[in-house]
mmCIF file of C-alpha atoms in Angstrom:
data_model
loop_
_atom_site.group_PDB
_atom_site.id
_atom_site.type_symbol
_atom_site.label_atom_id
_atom_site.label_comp_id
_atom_site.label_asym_id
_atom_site.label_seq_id
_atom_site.Cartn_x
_atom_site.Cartn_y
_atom_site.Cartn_z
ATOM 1 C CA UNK A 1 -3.886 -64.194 -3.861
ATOM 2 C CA UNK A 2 -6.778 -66.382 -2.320
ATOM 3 C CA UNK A 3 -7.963 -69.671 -2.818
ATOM 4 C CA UNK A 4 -6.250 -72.133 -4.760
ATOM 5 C CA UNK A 5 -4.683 -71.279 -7.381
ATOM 6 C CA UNK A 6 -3.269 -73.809 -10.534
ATOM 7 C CA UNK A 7 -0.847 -73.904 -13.288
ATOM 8 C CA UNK A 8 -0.778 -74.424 -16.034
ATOM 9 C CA UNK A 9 -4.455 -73.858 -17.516
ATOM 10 C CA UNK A 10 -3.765 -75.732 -20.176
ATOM 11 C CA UNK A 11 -1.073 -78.287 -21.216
ATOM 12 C CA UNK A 12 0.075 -80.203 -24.338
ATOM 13 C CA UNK A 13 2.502 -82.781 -24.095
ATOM 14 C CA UNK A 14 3.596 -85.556 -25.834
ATOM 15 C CA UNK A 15 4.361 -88.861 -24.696
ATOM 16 C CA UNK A 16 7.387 -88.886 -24.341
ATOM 17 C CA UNK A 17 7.481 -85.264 -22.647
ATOM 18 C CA UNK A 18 8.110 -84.515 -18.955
ATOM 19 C CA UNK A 19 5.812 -81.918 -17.208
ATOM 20 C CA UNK A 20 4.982 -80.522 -14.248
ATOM 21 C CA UNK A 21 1.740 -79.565 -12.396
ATOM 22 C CA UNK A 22 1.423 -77.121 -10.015
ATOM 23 C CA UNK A 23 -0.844 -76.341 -6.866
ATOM 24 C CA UNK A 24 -0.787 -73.637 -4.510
ATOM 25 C CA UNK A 25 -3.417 -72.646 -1.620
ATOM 26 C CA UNK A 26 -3.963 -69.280 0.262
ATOM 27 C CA UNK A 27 -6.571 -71.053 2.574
ATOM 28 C CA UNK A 28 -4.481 -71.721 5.831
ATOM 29 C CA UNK A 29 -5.982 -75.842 4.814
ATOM 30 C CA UNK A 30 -3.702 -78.877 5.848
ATOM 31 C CA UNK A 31 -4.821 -81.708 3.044
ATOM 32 C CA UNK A 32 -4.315 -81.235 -0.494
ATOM 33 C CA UNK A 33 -5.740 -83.360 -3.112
ATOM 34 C CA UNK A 34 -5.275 -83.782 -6.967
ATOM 35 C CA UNK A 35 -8.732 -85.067 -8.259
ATOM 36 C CA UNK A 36 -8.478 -86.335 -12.171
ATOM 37 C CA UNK A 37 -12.299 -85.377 -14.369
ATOM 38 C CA UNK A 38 -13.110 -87.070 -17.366
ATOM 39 C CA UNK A 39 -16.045 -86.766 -19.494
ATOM 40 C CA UNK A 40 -19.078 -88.918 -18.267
ATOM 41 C CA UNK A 41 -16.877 -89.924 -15.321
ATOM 42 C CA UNK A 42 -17.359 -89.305 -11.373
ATOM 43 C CA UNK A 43 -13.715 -87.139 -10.226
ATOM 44 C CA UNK A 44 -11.504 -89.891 -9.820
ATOM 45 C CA UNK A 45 -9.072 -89.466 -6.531
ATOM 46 C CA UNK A 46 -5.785 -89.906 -7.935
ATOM 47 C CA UNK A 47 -3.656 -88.221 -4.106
ATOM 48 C CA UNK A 48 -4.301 -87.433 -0.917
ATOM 49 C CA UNK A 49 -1.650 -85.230 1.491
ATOM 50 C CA UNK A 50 -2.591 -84.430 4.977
ATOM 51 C CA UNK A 51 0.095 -82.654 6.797
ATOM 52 C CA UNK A 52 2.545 -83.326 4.020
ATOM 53 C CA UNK A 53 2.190 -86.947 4.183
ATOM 54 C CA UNK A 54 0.816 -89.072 1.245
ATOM 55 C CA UNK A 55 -2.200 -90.651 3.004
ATOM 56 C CA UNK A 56 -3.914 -92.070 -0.459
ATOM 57 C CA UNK A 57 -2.594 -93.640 -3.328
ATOM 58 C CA UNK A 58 -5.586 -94.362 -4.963
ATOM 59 C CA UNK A 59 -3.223 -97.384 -7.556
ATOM 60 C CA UNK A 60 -2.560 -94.137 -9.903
ATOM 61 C CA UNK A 61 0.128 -95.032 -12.593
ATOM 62 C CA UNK A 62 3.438 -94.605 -11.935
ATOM 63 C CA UNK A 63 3.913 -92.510 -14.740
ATOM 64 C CA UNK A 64 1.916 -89.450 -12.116
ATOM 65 C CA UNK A 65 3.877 -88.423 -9.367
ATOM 66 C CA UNK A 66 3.163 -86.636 -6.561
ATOM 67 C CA UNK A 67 5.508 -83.721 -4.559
ATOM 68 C CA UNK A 68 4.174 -82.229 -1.524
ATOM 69 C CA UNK A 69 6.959 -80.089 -0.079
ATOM 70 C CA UNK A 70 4.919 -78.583 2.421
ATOM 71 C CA UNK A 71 0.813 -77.621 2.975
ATOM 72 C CA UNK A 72 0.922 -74.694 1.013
ATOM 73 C CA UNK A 73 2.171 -76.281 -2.319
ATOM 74 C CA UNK A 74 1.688 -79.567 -4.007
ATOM 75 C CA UNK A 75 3.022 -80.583 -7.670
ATOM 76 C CA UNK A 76 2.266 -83.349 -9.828
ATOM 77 C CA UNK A 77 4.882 -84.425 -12.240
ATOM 78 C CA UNK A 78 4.241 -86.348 -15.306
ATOM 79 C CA UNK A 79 6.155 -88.735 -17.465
ATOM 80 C CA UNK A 80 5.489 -90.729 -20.883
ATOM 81 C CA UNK A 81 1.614 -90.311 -20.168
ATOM 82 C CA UNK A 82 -1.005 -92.248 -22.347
ATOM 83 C CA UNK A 83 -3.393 -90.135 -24.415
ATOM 84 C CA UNK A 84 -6.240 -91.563 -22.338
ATOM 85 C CA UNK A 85 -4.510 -89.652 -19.871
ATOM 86 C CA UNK A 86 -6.195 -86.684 -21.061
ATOM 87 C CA UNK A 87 -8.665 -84.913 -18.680
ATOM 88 C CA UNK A 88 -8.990 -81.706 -16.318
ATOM 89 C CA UNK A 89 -6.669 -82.306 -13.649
ATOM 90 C CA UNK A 90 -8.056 -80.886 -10.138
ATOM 91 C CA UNK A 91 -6.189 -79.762 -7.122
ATOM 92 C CA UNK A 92 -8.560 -79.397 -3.744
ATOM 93 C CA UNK A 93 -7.329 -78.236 -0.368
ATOM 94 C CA UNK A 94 -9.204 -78.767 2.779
ATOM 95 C CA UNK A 95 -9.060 -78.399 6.533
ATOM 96 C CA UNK A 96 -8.401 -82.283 7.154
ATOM 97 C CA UNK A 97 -9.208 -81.943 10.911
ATOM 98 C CA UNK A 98 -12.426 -80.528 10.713
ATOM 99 C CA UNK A 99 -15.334 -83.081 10.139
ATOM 100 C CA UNK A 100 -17.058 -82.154 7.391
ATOM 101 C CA UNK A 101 -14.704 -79.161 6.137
ATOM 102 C CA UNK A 102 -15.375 -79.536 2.589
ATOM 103 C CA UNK A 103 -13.127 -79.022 -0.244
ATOM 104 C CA UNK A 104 -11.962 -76.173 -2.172
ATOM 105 C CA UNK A 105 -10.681 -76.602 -6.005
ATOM 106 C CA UNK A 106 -8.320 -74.775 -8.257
ATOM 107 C CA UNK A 107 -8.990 -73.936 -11.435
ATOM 108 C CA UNK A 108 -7.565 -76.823 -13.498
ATOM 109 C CA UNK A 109 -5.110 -77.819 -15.417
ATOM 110 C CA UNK A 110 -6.768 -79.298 -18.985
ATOM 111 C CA UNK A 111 -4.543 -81.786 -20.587
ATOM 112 C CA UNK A 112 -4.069 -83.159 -23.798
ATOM 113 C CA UNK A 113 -1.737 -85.695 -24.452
ATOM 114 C CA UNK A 114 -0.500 -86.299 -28.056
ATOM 115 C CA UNK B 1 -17.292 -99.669 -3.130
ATOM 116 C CA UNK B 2 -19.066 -96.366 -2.367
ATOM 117 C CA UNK B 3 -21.072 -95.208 -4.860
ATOM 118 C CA UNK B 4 -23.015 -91.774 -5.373
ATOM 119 C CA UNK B 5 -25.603 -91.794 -8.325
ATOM 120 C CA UNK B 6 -27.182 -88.951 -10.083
ATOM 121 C CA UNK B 7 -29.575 -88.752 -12.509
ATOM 122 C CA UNK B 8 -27.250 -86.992 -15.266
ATOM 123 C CA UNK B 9 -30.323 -85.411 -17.655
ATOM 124 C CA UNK B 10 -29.898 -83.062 -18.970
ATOM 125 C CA UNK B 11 -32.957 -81.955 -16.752
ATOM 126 C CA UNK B 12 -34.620 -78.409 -18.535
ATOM 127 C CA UNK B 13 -36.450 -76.115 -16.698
ATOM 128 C CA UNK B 14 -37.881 -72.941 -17.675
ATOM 129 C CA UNK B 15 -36.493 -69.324 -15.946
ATOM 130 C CA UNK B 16 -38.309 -68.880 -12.900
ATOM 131 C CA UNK B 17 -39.337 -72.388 -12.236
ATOM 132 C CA UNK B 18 -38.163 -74.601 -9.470
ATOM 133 C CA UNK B 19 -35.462 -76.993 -10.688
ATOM 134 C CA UNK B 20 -34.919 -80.261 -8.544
ATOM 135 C CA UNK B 21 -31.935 -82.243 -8.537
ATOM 136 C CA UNK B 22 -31.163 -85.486 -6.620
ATOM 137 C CA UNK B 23 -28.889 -87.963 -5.311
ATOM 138 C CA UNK B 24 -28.197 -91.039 -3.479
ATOM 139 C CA UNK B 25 -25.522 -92.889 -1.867
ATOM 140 C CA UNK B 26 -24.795 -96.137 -0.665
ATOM 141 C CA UNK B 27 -22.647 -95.756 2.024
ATOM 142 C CA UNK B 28 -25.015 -95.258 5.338
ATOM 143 C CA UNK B 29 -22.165 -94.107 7.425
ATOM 144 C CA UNK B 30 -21.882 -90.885 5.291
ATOM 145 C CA UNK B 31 -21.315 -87.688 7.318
ATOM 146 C CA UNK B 32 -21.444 -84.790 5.413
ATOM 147 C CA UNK B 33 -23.228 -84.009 1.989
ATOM 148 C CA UNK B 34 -22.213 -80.938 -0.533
ATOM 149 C CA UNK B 35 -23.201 -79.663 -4.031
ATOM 150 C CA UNK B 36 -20.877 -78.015 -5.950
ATOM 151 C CA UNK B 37 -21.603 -76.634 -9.634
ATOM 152 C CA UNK B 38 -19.470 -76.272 -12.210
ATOM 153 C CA UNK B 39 -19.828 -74.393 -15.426
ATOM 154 C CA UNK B 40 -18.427 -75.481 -18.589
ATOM 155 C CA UNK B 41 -14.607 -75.331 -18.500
ATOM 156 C CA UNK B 42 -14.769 -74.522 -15.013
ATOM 157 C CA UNK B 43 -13.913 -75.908 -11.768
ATOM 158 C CA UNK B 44 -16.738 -76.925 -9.454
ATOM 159 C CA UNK B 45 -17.718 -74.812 -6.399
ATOM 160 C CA UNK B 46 -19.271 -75.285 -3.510
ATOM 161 C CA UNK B 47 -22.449 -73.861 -3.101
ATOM 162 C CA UNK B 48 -24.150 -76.016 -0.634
ATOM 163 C CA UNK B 49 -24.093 -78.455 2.384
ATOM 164 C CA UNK B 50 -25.572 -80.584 4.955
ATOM 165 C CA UNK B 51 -24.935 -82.492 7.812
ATOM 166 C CA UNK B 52 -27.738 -83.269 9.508
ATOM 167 C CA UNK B 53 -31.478 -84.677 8.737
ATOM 168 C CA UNK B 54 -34.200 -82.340 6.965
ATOM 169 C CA UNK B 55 -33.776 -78.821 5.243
ATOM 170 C CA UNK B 56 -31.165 -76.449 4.930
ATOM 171 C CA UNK B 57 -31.533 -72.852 3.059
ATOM 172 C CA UNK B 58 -29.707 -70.424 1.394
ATOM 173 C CA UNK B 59 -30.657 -67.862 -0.756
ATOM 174 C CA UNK B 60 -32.374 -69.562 -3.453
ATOM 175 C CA UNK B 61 -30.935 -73.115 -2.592
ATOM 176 C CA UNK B 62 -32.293 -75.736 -0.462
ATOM 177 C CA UNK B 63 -30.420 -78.701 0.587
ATOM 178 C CA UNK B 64 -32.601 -81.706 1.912
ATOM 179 C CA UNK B 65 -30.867 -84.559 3.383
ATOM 180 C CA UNK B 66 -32.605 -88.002 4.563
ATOM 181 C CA UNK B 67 -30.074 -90.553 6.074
ATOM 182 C CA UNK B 68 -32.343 -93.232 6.804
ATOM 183 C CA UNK B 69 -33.591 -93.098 2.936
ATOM 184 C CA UNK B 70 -30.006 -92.085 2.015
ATOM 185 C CA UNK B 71 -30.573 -89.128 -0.619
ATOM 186 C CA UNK B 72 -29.668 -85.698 -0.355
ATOM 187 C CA UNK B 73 -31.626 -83.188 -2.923
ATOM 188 C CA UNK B 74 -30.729 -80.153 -3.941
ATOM 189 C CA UNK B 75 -33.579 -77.202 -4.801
ATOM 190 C CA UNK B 76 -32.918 -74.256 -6.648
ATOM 191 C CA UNK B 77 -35.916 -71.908 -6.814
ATOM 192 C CA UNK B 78 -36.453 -69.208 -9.289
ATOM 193 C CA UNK B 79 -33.823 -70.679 -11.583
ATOM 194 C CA UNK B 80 -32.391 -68.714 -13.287
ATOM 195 C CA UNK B 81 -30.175 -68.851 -16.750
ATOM 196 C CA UNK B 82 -26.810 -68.440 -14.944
ATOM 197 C CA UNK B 83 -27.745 -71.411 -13.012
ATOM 198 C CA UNK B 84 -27.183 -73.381 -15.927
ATOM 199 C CA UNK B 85 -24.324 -76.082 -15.272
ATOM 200 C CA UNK B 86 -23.691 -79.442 -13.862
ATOM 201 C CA UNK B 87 -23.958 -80.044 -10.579
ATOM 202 C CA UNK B 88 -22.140 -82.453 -8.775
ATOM 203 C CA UNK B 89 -22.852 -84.521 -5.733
ATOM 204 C CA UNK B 90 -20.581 -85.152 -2.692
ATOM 205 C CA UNK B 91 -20.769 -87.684 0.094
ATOM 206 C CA UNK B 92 -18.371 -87.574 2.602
ATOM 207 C CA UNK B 93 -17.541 -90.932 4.899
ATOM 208 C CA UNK B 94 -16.411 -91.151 8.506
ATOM 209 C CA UNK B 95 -12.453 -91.669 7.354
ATOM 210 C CA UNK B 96 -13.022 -87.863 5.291
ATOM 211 C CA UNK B 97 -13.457 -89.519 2.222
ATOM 212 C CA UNK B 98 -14.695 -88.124 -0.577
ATOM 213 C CA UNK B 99 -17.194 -89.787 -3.255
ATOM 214 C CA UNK B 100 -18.612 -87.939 -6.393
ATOM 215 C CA UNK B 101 -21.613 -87.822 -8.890
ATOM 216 C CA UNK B 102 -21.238 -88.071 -12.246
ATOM 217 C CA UNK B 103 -23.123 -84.563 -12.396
ATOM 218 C CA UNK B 104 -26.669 -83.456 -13.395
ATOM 219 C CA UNK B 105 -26.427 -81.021 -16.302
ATOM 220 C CA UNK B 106 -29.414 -78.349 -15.792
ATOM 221 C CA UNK B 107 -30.507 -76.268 -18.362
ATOM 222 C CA UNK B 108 -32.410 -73.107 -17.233
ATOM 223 C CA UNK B 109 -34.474 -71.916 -20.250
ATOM 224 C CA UNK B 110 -35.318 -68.159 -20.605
#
Protein backbone atom coordinates (compact mmCIF):
# COMPACT_ATOMS: atom_id res chain seq x y z
CA UNK A 1 0.00 0.00 0.00
CA UNK A 2 1.05 3.76 -0.54
CA UNK A 3 0.01 6.86 0.80
CA UNK A 4 -2.18 7.19 3.60
CA UNK A 5 -4.56 5.14 4.01
CA UNK A 6 -7.97 5.55 6.57
CA UNK A 7 -10.57 3.57 8.23
CA UNK A 8 -13.36 3.51 8.47
CA UNK A 9 -14.93 5.39 5.30
CA UNK A 10 -17.80 5.89 6.92
CA UNK A 11 -19.06 5.75 10.56
CA UNK A 12 -22.36 5.90 12.50
CA UNK A 13 -22.37 6.14 16.04
CA UNK A 14 -24.44 7.15 18.62
CA UNK A 15 -23.76 9.17 21.49
CA UNK A 16 -23.25 7.18 23.75
CA UNK A 17 -21.04 4.76 21.46
CA UNK A 18 -17.25 4.32 21.64
CA UNK A 19 -15.27 4.26 18.31
CA UNK A 20 -12.18 4.24 16.93
CA UNK A 21 -10.39 6.02 14.02
CA UNK A 22 -7.69 4.82 12.28
CA UNK A 23 -4.59 6.25 10.29
CA UNK A 24 -1.86 4.60 8.64
CA UNK A 25 1.00 6.08 6.22
CA UNK A 26 3.32 4.30 3.65
CA UNK A 27 5.21 7.68 3.09
CA UNK A 28 8.44 7.21 5.27
CA UNK A 29 6.75 11.05 6.91
CA UNK A 30 7.45 11.83 10.70
CA UNK A 31 4.21 14.23 11.63
CA UNK A 32 0.81 13.04 11.46
CA UNK A 33 -2.16 15.16 11.70
CA UNK A 34 -6.01 14.60 12.09
CA UNK A 35 -7.66 17.69 10.35
CA UNK A 36 -11.69 17.87 11.15
CA UNK A 37 -13.93 19.46 7.57
CA UNK A 38 -17.18 20.80 7.94
CA UNK A 39 -19.39 22.27 5.46
CA UNK A 40 -18.65 26.06 4.77
CA UNK A 41 -15.77 25.70 7.25
CA UNK A 42 -11.81 26.15 6.72
CA UNK A 43 -10.17 22.28 7.99
CA UNK A 44 -10.05 22.82 11.50
CA UNK A 45 -6.61 21.33 13.19
CA UNK A 46 -7.89 19.21 15.81
CA UNK A 47 -3.75 17.10 16.46
CA UNK A 48 -0.52 17.43 15.65
CA UNK A 49 2.32 14.39 16.24
CA UNK A 50 5.83 14.95 15.23
CA UNK A 51 8.03 12.10 16.10
CA UNK A 52 5.32 10.53 18.18
CA UNK A 53 4.93 13.40 20.38
CA UNK A 54 1.65 15.44 20.64
CA UNK A 55 3.00 18.88 19.61
CA UNK A 56 -0.72 20.57 19.11
CA UNK A 57 -3.72 20.39 20.96
CA UNK A 58 -5.60 22.71 19.16
CA UNK A 59 -8.48 22.91 22.78
CA UNK A 60 -10.28 19.78 20.92
CA UNK A 61 -12.93 18.22 23.33
CA UNK A 62 -12.04 15.76 25.50
CA UNK A 63 -14.48 13.52 24.25
CA UNK A 64 -11.55 13.05 20.88
CA UNK A 65 -8.58 11.38 21.79
CA UNK A 66 -5.58 10.98 20.22
CA UNK A 67 -3.05 7.57 20.08
CA UNK A 68 0.09 7.84 18.28
CA UNK A 69 1.98 4.61 18.96
CA UNK A 70 4.56 5.27 16.60
CA UNK A 71 5.03 7.45 12.97
CA UNK A 72 3.53 4.99 10.94
CA UNK A 73 0.07 4.80 12.73
CA UNK A 74 -2.10 7.26 14.50
CA UNK A 75 -5.80 6.56 15.94
CA UNK A 76 -8.37 8.75 17.14
CA UNK A 77 -10.78 7.41 19.63
CA UNK A 78 -14.12 8.79 20.28
CA UNK A 79 -16.50 8.90 23.17
CA UNK A 80 -20.21 10.29 23.82
CA UNK A 81 -19.64 12.73 20.75
CA UNK A 82 -22.22 15.59 20.01
CA UNK A 83 -24.08 15.40 16.70
CA UNK A 84 -22.38 18.66 15.71
CA UNK A 85 -19.58 16.46 15.84
CA UNK A 86 -20.41 15.30 12.52
CA UNK A 87 -17.92 16.04 9.65
CA UNK A 88 -15.14 14.29 7.38
CA UNK A 89 -12.47 13.53 9.65
CA UNK A 90 -8.86 13.95 7.89
CA UNK A 91 -5.62 12.30 8.68
CA UNK A 92 -2.36 14.13 6.90
CA UNK A 93 1.21 12.94 7.23
CA UNK A 94 4.14 15.05 6.41
CA UNK A 95 7.91 15.22 6.49
CA UNK A 96 7.99 17.66 9.65
CA UNK A 97 11.71 18.50 9.06
CA UNK A 98 11.55 19.64 5.73
CA UNK A 99 10.46 23.37 5.30
CA UNK A 100 7.79 23.48 3.24
CA UNK A 101 7.11 19.55 2.86
CA UNK A 102 3.52 19.77 2.40
CA UNK A 103 0.91 17.47 3.52
CA UNK A 104 -0.51 14.35 2.32
CA UNK A 105 -4.29 13.24 3.32
CA UNK A 106 -6.13 10.00 3.67
CA UNK A 107 -9.18 9.40 2.41
CA UNK A 108 -11.56 10.21 5.29
CA UNK A 109 -13.47 8.98 7.64
CA UNK A 110 -17.30 10.67 7.21
CA UNK A 111 -19.13 10.72 10.43
CA UNK A 112 -22.48 10.92 11.51
CA UNK A 113 -23.38 11.07 14.90
CA UNK A 114 -26.96 10.15 15.99
CA UNK B 1 -5.18 34.74 14.31
CA UNK B 2 -4.04 33.68 10.82
CA UNK B 3 -6.44 33.85 8.41
CA UNK B 4 -6.54 32.63 4.63
CA UNK B 5 -9.60 33.98 2.56
CA UNK B 6 -11.00 32.76 -0.63
CA UNK B 7 -13.49 33.89 -2.67
CA UNK B 8 -15.84 30.65 -2.33
CA UNK B 9 -18.13 31.26 -5.80
CA UNK B 10 -19.06 29.09 -7.16
CA UNK B 11 -16.87 30.69 -10.02
CA UNK B 12 -18.20 29.01 -13.75
CA UNK B 13 -16.14 28.87 -16.53
CA UNK B 14 -16.72 27.42 -19.79
CA UNK B 15 -14.41 24.12 -21.13
CA UNK B 16 -11.43 25.47 -22.57
CA UNK B 17 -11.34 28.79 -20.90
CA UNK B 18 -8.87 29.98 -18.37
CA UNK B 19 -10.28 29.69 -14.84
CA UNK B 20 -8.61 31.98 -12.10
CA UNK B 21 -8.74 31.38 -8.57
CA UNK B 22 -7.28 33.46 -5.68
CA UNK B 23 -6.23 33.89 -2.26
CA UNK B 24 -4.84 35.89 0.45
CA UNK B 25 -3.37 35.64 3.76
CA UNK B 26 -2.62 37.65 6.57
CA UNK B 27 0.20 36.30 8.05
CA UNK B 28 3.42 38.03 6.19
CA UNK B 29 5.80 35.56 7.62
CA UNK B 30 4.18 32.74 5.51
CA UNK B 31 6.68 30.35 3.88
CA UNK B 32 5.22 28.08 1.70
CA UNK B 33 1.86 28.24 -0.35
CA UNK B 34 -0.13 24.98 -1.84
CA UNK B 35 -3.45 24.23 -3.65
CA UNK B 36 -4.98 21.19 -3.18
CA UNK B 37 -8.46 20.16 -4.88
CA UNK B 38 -10.84 18.09 -3.72
CA UNK B 39 -13.76 16.52 -5.46
CA UNK B 40 -16.97 15.90 -3.89
CA UNK B 41 -16.66 13.21 -1.19
CA UNK B 42 -13.10 13.23 -1.64
CA UNK B 43 -10.05 14.11 0.12
CA UNK B 44 -8.07 17.09 -1.11
CA UNK B 45 -4.79 16.68 -3.07
CA UNK B 46 -2.09 18.48 -3.71
CA UNK B 47 -1.64 19.68 -6.98
CA UNK B 48 0.39 22.74 -6.61
CA UNK B 49 3.02 24.88 -4.73
CA UNK B 50 5.17 27.79 -4.20
CA UNK B 51 7.74 29.14 -2.27
CA UNK B 52 9.16 31.85 -3.69
CA UNK B 53 7.99 35.29 -5.52
CA UNK B 54 6.44 35.20 -9.20
CA UNK B 55 5.28 32.14 -11.39
CA UNK B 56 5.45 28.61 -11.11
CA UNK B 57 4.11 26.00 -13.93
CA UNK B 58 2.92 22.78 -14.34
CA UNK B 59 1.12 21.27 -16.91
CA UNK B 60 -1.88 23.28 -17.18
CA UNK B 61 -1.48 24.98 -13.66
CA UNK B 62 0.17 28.09 -12.75
CA UNK B 63 0.87 29.10 -9.30
CA UNK B 64 1.62 32.94 -8.77
CA UNK B 65 2.75 34.02 -5.48
CA UNK B 66 3.32 37.85 -4.34
CA UNK B 67 4.57 38.18 -0.67
CA UNK B 68 4.78 41.76 -0.46
CA UNK B 69 0.92 41.96 -1.70
CA UNK B 70 0.34 38.66 0.17
CA UNK B 71 -1.86 36.54 -2.41
CA UNK B 72 -1.04 33.49 -4.06
CA UNK B 73 -3.32 32.65 -7.35
CA UNK B 74 -3.83 29.71 -8.82
CA UNK B 75 -4.40 29.40 -12.96
CA UNK B 76 -5.76 26.57 -14.59
CA UNK B 77 -5.73 26.89 -18.39
CA UNK B 78 -7.81 24.96 -20.77
CA UNK B 79 -10.16 23.90 -17.98
CA UNK B 80 -11.48 21.27 -18.37
CA UNK B 81 -14.80 19.37 -16.87
CA UNK B 82 -12.78 17.05 -14.58
CA UNK B 83 -11.35 20.10 -13.13
CA UNK B 84 -14.49 20.71 -11.56
CA UNK B 85 -14.09 20.81 -7.59
CA UNK B 86 -13.16 23.00 -4.76
CA UNK B 87 -10.02 24.08 -4.35
CA UNK B 88 -8.49 24.84 -1.27
CA UNK B 89 -5.83 27.25 -0.20
CA UNK B 90 -2.79 26.59 2.08
CA UNK B 91 -0.42 28.94 3.83
CA UNK B 92 2.20 27.59 5.66
CA UNK B 93 4.02 29.77 8.69
CA UNK B 94 7.61 29.68 9.89
CA UNK B 95 6.60 27.20 13.07
CA UNK B 96 5.09 24.55 9.94
CA UNK B 97 1.80 25.60 10.56
CA UNK B 98 -0.83 25.04 8.53
CA UNK B 99 -3.85 27.55 7.67
CA UNK B 100 -6.75 26.73 5.18
CA UNK B 101 -9.36 28.33 2.75
CA UNK B 102 -12.69 27.77 2.99
CA UNK B 103 -12.43 26.51 -0.78
CA UNK B 104 -13.44 27.98 -4.19
CA UNK B 105 -15.94 25.65 -5.84
CA UNK B 106 -15.20 25.83 -9.81
CA UNK B 107 -17.50 24.70 -12.18
CA UNK B 108 -16.02 23.88 -15.65
CA UNK B 109 -18.93 24.00 -18.15
CA UNK B 110 -18.78 21.81 -21.34
Amino acid sequence: ETGVTQTPRHLVMGMTNKKSLKCEQHLGHNAMYWYKQSAKKPLELMFVYNFKEQTENNSVPSRFSPECPNSSHLFLHLHTLQPEDSALYLCASSQESRDGSPLHFGNGTRLTVT
Amino acid sequence: QKEVEQNSGPLSVPEGAIASLNCTYSDRGSQSFFWYRQYSGKSPELIMFIYSNGDKEDGRFTAQLNKASQYVSLLIRDSQPSDSATYLCAVQDTGNQFYFGTGTSLTVIP
